[in-house]
Short mmCIF file of C-alpha atoms in Angstrom, two decimals:
data_model
loop_
_atom_site.label_atom_id
_atom_site.label_comp_id
_atom_site.label_asym_id
_atom_site.label_seq_id
_atom_site.Cartn_x
_atom_site.Cartn_y
_atom_site.Cartn_z
CA MET A 1 0.00 0.00 0.00
CA LEU A 2 1.58 3.30 -1.11
CA GLU A 3 1.90 6.09 1.44
CA SER A 4 3.35 8.81 -0.74
CA PRO A 5 1.65 12.11 0.22
CA LEU A 6 3.92 14.33 2.28
CA SER A 7 1.33 14.75 5.04
CA GLN A 8 1.04 10.98 5.40
CA THR A 9 4.80 10.60 5.38
CA SER A 10 5.19 13.18 8.15
CA GLU A 11 2.37 11.53 10.10
CA TYR A 12 4.12 8.18 9.70
CA LEU A 13 7.42 9.57 11.00
CA ALA A 14 5.71 11.23 13.95
CA CYS A 15 3.85 8.04 14.84
CA ARG A 16 7.03 5.99 14.48
CA GLU A 17 8.80 8.29 16.91
CA GLN A 18 5.98 7.85 19.42
CA VAL A 19 6.28 4.07 19.21
CA ILE A 20 10.07 4.18 19.53
CA ALA A 21 9.82 6.36 22.65
CA ALA A 22 7.15 4.10 24.17
CA VAL A 23 9.14 0.86 23.71
CA ALA A 24 12.49 2.33 24.80
CA ASP A 25 12.42 0.84 28.30
CA LEU A 26 10.75 -2.47 27.42
CA PRO A 27 12.70 -5.72 26.90
CA GLN A 28 13.60 -6.05 23.18
CA GLY A 29 12.34 -2.49 22.69
CA LYS A 30 15.69 -1.49 21.24
CA ALA A 31 15.54 -4.28 18.65
CA LEU A 32 12.07 -3.20 17.54
CA SER A 33 13.12 0.46 17.40
CA GLU A 34 16.15 -0.33 15.26
CA ALA A 35 14.03 -2.37 12.84
CA LEU A 36 11.46 0.45 12.52
CA ILE A 37 14.12 3.15 12.03
CA ALA A 38 15.90 1.07 9.36
CA GLY A 39 12.62 0.19 7.64
CA ARG A 40 13.41 -3.51 7.86
CA ASP A 41 10.75 -6.10 7.11
CA PHE A 42 12.35 -8.63 9.47
CA LEU A 43 13.24 -8.92 13.13
CA HIS A 44 14.92 -12.00 14.54
CA TRP A 45 13.25 -12.28 17.94
CA ILE A 46 15.09 -15.44 18.99
CA ARG A 47 18.51 -16.25 17.54
CA PRO A 48 20.22 -19.61 17.04
CA HIS A 49 22.62 -19.30 19.99
CA GLU A 50 19.66 -18.79 22.34
CA VAL A 51 18.09 -22.14 21.43
CA ALA A 52 21.18 -24.22 20.59
CA GLY A 53 20.57 -27.73 21.91
CA ALA A 54 16.84 -27.21 22.41
CA THR A 55 15.18 -30.27 20.88
CA ARG A 56 11.83 -30.24 22.64
CA ILE A 57 9.22 -27.51 22.11
CA GLN A 58 6.27 -27.16 24.43
CA VAL A 59 3.60 -24.50 24.75
CA ARG A 60 1.78 -22.88 27.61
CA GLU A 61 -1.64 -21.24 27.43
CA GLY A 62 -1.64 -17.50 26.90
CA HIS A 63 -3.97 -14.93 25.35
CA GLY A 64 -5.76 -14.10 22.13
CA PRO A 65 -5.65 -10.62 20.55
CA GLN A 66 -7.59 -7.78 22.13
CA ASN A 67 -10.84 -6.56 20.57
CA LEU A 68 -10.25 -4.00 17.80
CA ASN A 69 -13.63 -2.37 18.30
CA GLY A 70 -15.92 -2.15 21.28
CA GLU A 71 -15.33 -3.20 24.87
CA PRO A 72 -12.11 -4.95 25.95
CA LEU A 73 -12.32 -8.73 26.06
CA ASP A 74 -11.13 -11.42 28.40
CA THR A 75 -8.40 -12.75 26.11
CA GLN A 76 -7.31 -15.71 28.25
CA PHE A 77 -6.93 -18.84 26.06
CA HIS A 78 -10.21 -20.64 26.81
CA ALA A 79 -12.23 -17.48 27.50
CA TYR A 80 -11.26 -16.16 24.06
CA LEU A 81 -12.18 -19.45 22.42
CA GLU A 82 -15.62 -19.40 24.04
CA ALA A 83 -16.32 -15.69 23.51
CA VAL A 84 -14.85 -15.12 20.04
CA ILE A 85 -13.68 -18.15 18.06
CA ASN A 86 -16.35 -20.77 18.80
CA PRO A 87 -19.35 -18.43 18.23
CA GLN A 88 -17.92 -17.48 14.81
CA ILE A 89 -17.56 -21.17 13.96
CA ARG A 90 -21.18 -21.85 14.96
CA ILE A 91 -22.56 -19.13 12.68
CA GLY A 92 -20.25 -20.04 9.78
CA LEU A 93 -17.90 -17.03 9.83
CA LEU A 94 -14.98 -19.33 10.62
CA ALA A 95 -14.29 -22.98 9.78
CA ASP A 96 -12.57 -25.40 12.13
CA GLY A 97 -11.52 -27.97 9.52
CA THR A 98 -13.95 -30.66 10.68
CA LYS A 99 -16.04 -30.68 7.50
CA PRO A 100 -14.67 -32.56 4.46
CA SER A 101 -12.11 -30.52 2.47
CA SER A 102 -12.69 -27.48 4.70
CA TYR A 103 -9.92 -25.18 5.86
CA ASP A 104 -9.17 -24.54 9.55
CA ASP A 105 -9.40 -20.79 10.14
CA ARG A 106 -8.17 -21.09 13.73
CA LYS A 107 -4.55 -20.03 14.11
CA VAL A 108 -1.87 -20.02 16.79
CA ARG A 109 -0.88 -16.67 18.28
CA TRP A 110 2.40 -15.72 19.98
CA SER A 111 1.26 -14.40 23.33
CA GLY A 112 2.84 -12.51 26.19
CA ALA A 113 2.84 -8.85 27.18
CA GLY A 114 5.73 -6.73 26.01
CA VAL A 115 7.57 -6.22 22.74
CA ALA A 116 8.41 -9.91 22.35
CA GLY A 117 5.96 -12.64 23.23
CA PHE A 118 6.82 -14.92 26.12
CA TRP A 119 9.35 -17.71 25.69
CA SER A 120 11.79 -19.52 27.92
CA ARG A 121 14.54 -22.08 27.63
CA SER A 122 15.45 -24.75 30.16
CA GLN A 123 18.08 -27.31 29.14
CA ASP A 124 16.70 -29.10 26.04
CA THR A 125 13.17 -27.63 26.33
CA PHE A 126 11.92 -24.46 24.66
CA THR A 127 8.59 -23.11 25.94
CA LEU A 128 6.40 -20.74 23.93
CA GLU A 129 3.30 -18.95 25.20
CA VAL A 130 0.44 -19.18 22.69
CA GLY A 131 -3.17 -18.13 22.39
CA PRO A 132 -5.95 -18.52 19.83
CA THR A 133 -6.53 -16.25 16.85
CA SER A 134 -8.01 -16.59 13.38
CA TYR A 135 -6.95 -16.36 9.76
CA PRO A 136 -9.16 -13.30 9.08
CA ARG A 137 -7.43 -11.48 11.94
CA CYS A 138 -4.03 -12.52 10.52
CA ARG A 139 -5.04 -11.20 7.10
CA LEU A 140 -5.94 -7.84 8.66
CA ASP A 141 -2.37 -7.58 9.95
CA LEU A 142 -0.93 -8.45 6.52
CA THR A 143 -3.03 -5.90 4.63
CA ARG A 144 -2.96 -2.97 7.08
CA SER A 145 -0.85 0.03 6.02
CA SER A 146 2.39 0.69 7.92
CA LEU A 147 0.91 3.91 9.31
CA GLU A 148 -2.20 2.16 10.61
CA ALA A 149 -0.01 -0.59 12.07
CA LEU A 150 2.03 1.98 13.99
CA LYS A 151 -1.14 3.61 15.30
CA LEU A 152 -2.36 0.22 16.49
CA MET A 153 1.00 -0.45 18.13
CA MET A 154 0.71 2.87 19.96
CA ARG A 155 -2.78 1.98 21.12
CA GLY A 156 -1.50 -1.30 22.53
CA LEU A 157 1.45 0.38 24.22
CA THR A 158 -0.76 3.03 25.79
CA THR A 159 -3.32 0.56 27.12
CA TYR A 160 -1.30 -2.60 27.83
CA GLN A 161 2.40 -1.73 27.37
CA ASP A 162 2.28 -4.23 24.51
CA PRO A 163 2.68 -3.01 20.90
CA TYR A 164 1.06 -6.18 19.56
CA ALA A 165 -1.90 -6.44 21.97
CA TYR A 166 -4.33 -5.75 19.10
CA PHE A 167 -2.47 -7.86 16.52
CA ALA A 168 -3.23 -11.48 15.62
CA ARG A 169 0.50 -12.20 15.82
CA GLY A 170 0.02 -15.44 13.91
CA VAL A 171 2.61 -18.18 14.29
CA GLY A 172 3.96 -20.21 11.39
CA VAL A 173 6.71 -22.73 10.79
CA ALA A 174 9.51 -22.34 8.26
CA VAL A 175 11.75 -25.20 7.13
CA VAL A 176 15.10 -24.93 5.37
CA PRO A 177 15.66 -28.35 3.70
CA LEU A 178 19.31 -29.20 3.07
CA THR A 179 19.81 -31.61 0.20
CA ALA A 180 22.04 -34.69 0.44
CA ASP A 181 24.45 -32.70 -1.78
CA GLY A 182 24.70 -29.96 0.85
CA ASN A 183 22.70 -27.29 -1.00
CA VAL A 184 19.38 -25.53 -0.43
CA TYR A 185 16.59 -24.54 -2.82
CA ILE A 186 14.48 -21.43 -2.45
CA GLY A 187 11.63 -20.17 -4.62
CA ARG A 188 9.14 -17.38 -5.23
CA ARG A 189 5.77 -17.93 -3.62
CA SER A 190 2.97 -18.70 -6.07
CA THR A 191 -0.19 -16.63 -6.47
CA SER A 192 -2.06 -18.90 -4.02
CA SER A 193 0.15 -17.65 -1.19
CA ASP A 194 -0.23 -14.73 1.23
CA TYR A 195 3.18 -13.58 -0.03
CA THR A 196 3.00 -13.87 -3.81
CA GLY A 197 6.43 -13.44 -5.43
CA VAL A 198 8.38 -13.37 -2.16
CA LEU A 199 11.38 -15.69 -1.87
CA ASN A 200 10.73 -18.38 0.70
CA PHE A 201 11.78 -21.85 1.75
CA VAL A 202 9.11 -24.29 2.94
CA ALA A 203 6.64 -22.53 5.24
CA GLY A 204 3.06 -22.48 6.48
CA TRP A 205 0.78 -21.60 9.38
CA ALA A 206 1.07 -23.62 12.58
CA THR A 207 -1.91 -25.88 13.36
CA PHE A 208 -4.13 -24.73 16.21
CA SER A 209 -5.64 -27.04 18.81
CA PRO A 210 -7.99 -26.07 21.66
CA ALA A 211 -5.90 -28.46 23.77
CA ALA A 212 -2.71 -26.40 23.83
CA GLN A 213 -0.51 -29.40 24.64
CA ASP A 214 -1.47 -30.88 21.24
CA ILE A 215 0.04 -27.97 19.29
CA ASN A 216 3.11 -29.53 17.68
CA PHE A 217 5.45 -27.38 15.59
CA TYR A 218 7.63 -30.33 14.57
CA GLN A 219 4.60 -32.09 13.09
CA ASP A 220 3.68 -28.90 11.24
CA ALA A 221 7.20 -28.63 9.82
CA GLN A 222 7.06 -32.28 8.77
CA ARG A 223 3.69 -31.75 7.06
CA GLU A 224 4.90 -28.66 5.19
CA LEU A 225 7.95 -30.55 3.89
CA TRP A 226 5.67 -33.18 2.39
CA GLU A 227 3.03 -30.79 1.05
CA GLU A 228 5.42 -28.29 -0.52
CA VAL A 229 8.44 -30.27 -1.74
CA ASN A 230 7.33 -33.93 -1.52
CA VAL A 231 9.85 -34.85 1.16
CA ALA A 232 8.44 -37.53 3.47
CA MET A 233 10.50 -37.95 6.62
CA THR A 234 10.18 -38.05 10.38
CA LEU A 235 11.83 -35.05 11.98
CA ASN A 236 13.97 -35.80 15.01
CA ASP A 237 16.91 -34.33 16.91
CA THR A 238 19.45 -35.97 14.60
CA ASN A 239 18.13 -34.51 11.32
CA THR A 240 16.43 -31.31 12.51
CA ARG A 241 17.66 -28.21 14.30
CA PHE A 242 15.36 -25.52 15.70
CA ILE A 243 17.25 -22.25 15.15
CA GLY A 244 14.93 -19.55 16.50
CA MET A 245 12.05 -17.26 15.62
CA SER A 246 11.84 -14.43 13.13
CA GLY A 247 9.03 -12.07 12.28
CA ASN A 248 7.84 -8.91 10.59
CA PRO A 249 7.94 -5.91 12.95
CA ILE A 250 5.01 -4.18 11.21
CA THR A 251 2.62 -7.11 10.83
CA GLY A 252 3.63 -8.83 14.07
CA GLU A 253 3.57 -12.33 12.56
CA VAL A 254 6.35 -14.80 13.43
CA ASP A 255 7.76 -18.15 12.30
CA LEU A 256 9.60 -20.86 14.18
CA VAL A 257 12.52 -21.78 11.92
CA PHE A 258 13.96 -25.27 11.43
CA VAL A 259 16.93 -26.49 9.40
CA VAL A 260 16.42 -30.08 8.22
CA GLN A 261 18.96 -32.45 6.68
CA THR A 262 17.06 -34.47 4.08
CA GLU A 263 18.18 -37.57 2.19
CA MET A 264 17.03 -36.09 -1.13
CA GLY A 265 19.64 -35.01 -3.65
CA ASP A 266 19.53 -31.86 -5.75
CA ARG A 267 17.80 -33.76 -8.54
CA HIS A 268 14.61 -34.09 -6.50
CA PHE A 269 14.32 -30.30 -6.04
CA ARG A 270 15.16 -29.57 -9.68
CA SER A 271 12.73 -32.04 -11.18
CA GLY A 272 9.42 -31.31 -9.50
CA GLN A 273 6.46 -29.05 -10.16
CA TRP A 274 5.73 -27.17 -6.97
CA GLU A 275 2.28 -25.89 -6.13
CA GLU A 276 3.47 -23.36 -3.54
CA HIS A 277 6.44 -22.03 -5.55
CA SER A 278 6.74 -20.84 -9.14
CA CYS A 279 10.17 -22.51 -9.28
CA LEU A 280 13.04 -23.49 -6.98
CA VAL A 281 16.55 -22.08 -7.33
CA ARG A 282 19.70 -23.62 -5.87
CA ILE A 283 21.90 -21.82 -3.36
CA ARG A 284 25.15 -23.76 -3.15
CA ASN A 285 27.67 -21.68 -1.21
CA LYS A 286 28.27 -18.84 1.21
CA ALA A 287 28.91 -16.28 -1.53
CA GLU A 288 25.56 -16.93 -3.24
CA ALA A 289 23.76 -16.78 0.10
CA GLU A 290 25.40 -13.48 1.04
CA VAL A 291 24.42 -11.87 -2.28
CA LEU A 292 20.84 -12.98 -1.70
CA LEU A 293 20.87 -11.66 1.88
CA GLU A 294 22.45 -8.31 1.00
CA HIS A 295 20.93 -7.58 -2.40
CA GLY A 296 17.94 -9.90 -2.84
CA LEU A 297 19.54 -11.43 -5.93
CA LEU A 298 19.30 -15.10 -6.87
CA PRO A 299 22.22 -16.71 -8.75
CA GLY A 300 22.22 -15.57 -12.36
CA GLU A 301 19.41 -13.03 -11.93
CA GLN A 302 19.46 -9.24 -12.18
CA GLU A 303 16.15 -8.28 -10.60
CA PRO A 304 16.07 -8.25 -6.79
CA CYS A 305 13.33 -10.07 -4.87
CA ALA A 306 11.92 -9.65 -1.40
CA LEU A 307 13.08 -12.33 1.04
CA MET A 308 10.78 -13.78 3.71
CA PHE A 309 11.92 -12.94 7.25
CA SER A 310 12.19 -16.57 8.36
CA SER A 311 14.10 -17.54 5.20
CA ARG A 312 16.53 -14.75 6.01
CA LEU A 313 17.18 -16.22 9.46
CA GLY A 314 17.69 -19.64 7.86
CA LEU A 315 20.18 -18.32 5.30
CA GLU A 316 22.08 -16.35 7.93
CA TYR A 317 22.39 -19.53 9.98
CA LEU A 318 23.71 -21.49 6.99
CA VAL A 319 26.27 -18.77 6.24
CA GLN A 320 27.55 -19.03 9.81
CA GLN A 321 27.25 -22.76 10.45
CA HIS A 322 27.03 -24.72 7.20
CA TRP A 323 29.12 -23.27 4.36
#
């Protein structure tokens, strides 16, 4: 969405300064401020060194997003389900995936007051606080202008000291599949995606469950590998490494990022027709990855492309640890 008029530009800058001042003393406030000042479309909330050795991911119940209009809601996990999600399912505004070939509009939300949602690490266990949200609420975040997003952040900061209190803050999984030849393949998202034309590895929304303990990000990553690049494998701590979480500072959405060593050679990724990607392009060394990270250029191409935030974290990890 273009925001070219001078008055809107000045309003944007003024609103951005308000947000930066309001988050200054909050944990991770500096990281958010720096991303907003630089105009970056990515923010790595949790980095690889913070989760090195974490092989188990569990969740704890948190909160849904606050009401955009009208009276404030009780956003606690089950209260939000009963007051917001389930009534919309009953009247047909949302689907829960129980009917044949229907989509599940329920989504997982990163919850926890403050700039970053809540997470903790204890030995091999990573704990994430999650709440319920919905795909329509996630779409609102993706389509809102940057100015309106900043205004909503300010509203959340003023009322709850949380810039994302009114955001869906949808959670996804992103998977970087390493081939048996030691390379990776990345592609532009097809027109059926929320991010048409953006460079991305394997990725998709996390699967919601009203029983929070049944939310399983490893299973989601495994499913996405099969659905997007026809790789059938069981993810475990010998072939899969959880490397952190990355998100978009304006939309609030986040992905858990996994690097997976597959047994498939390059030929598999070159030969297929991929529903979620227009085509897949090989990245085979540190130099090619750095050009993509710095300039958005794929090998042999002249036109830069946008790079998905979680794919950026994956590539940065490979530059440091793989090549």
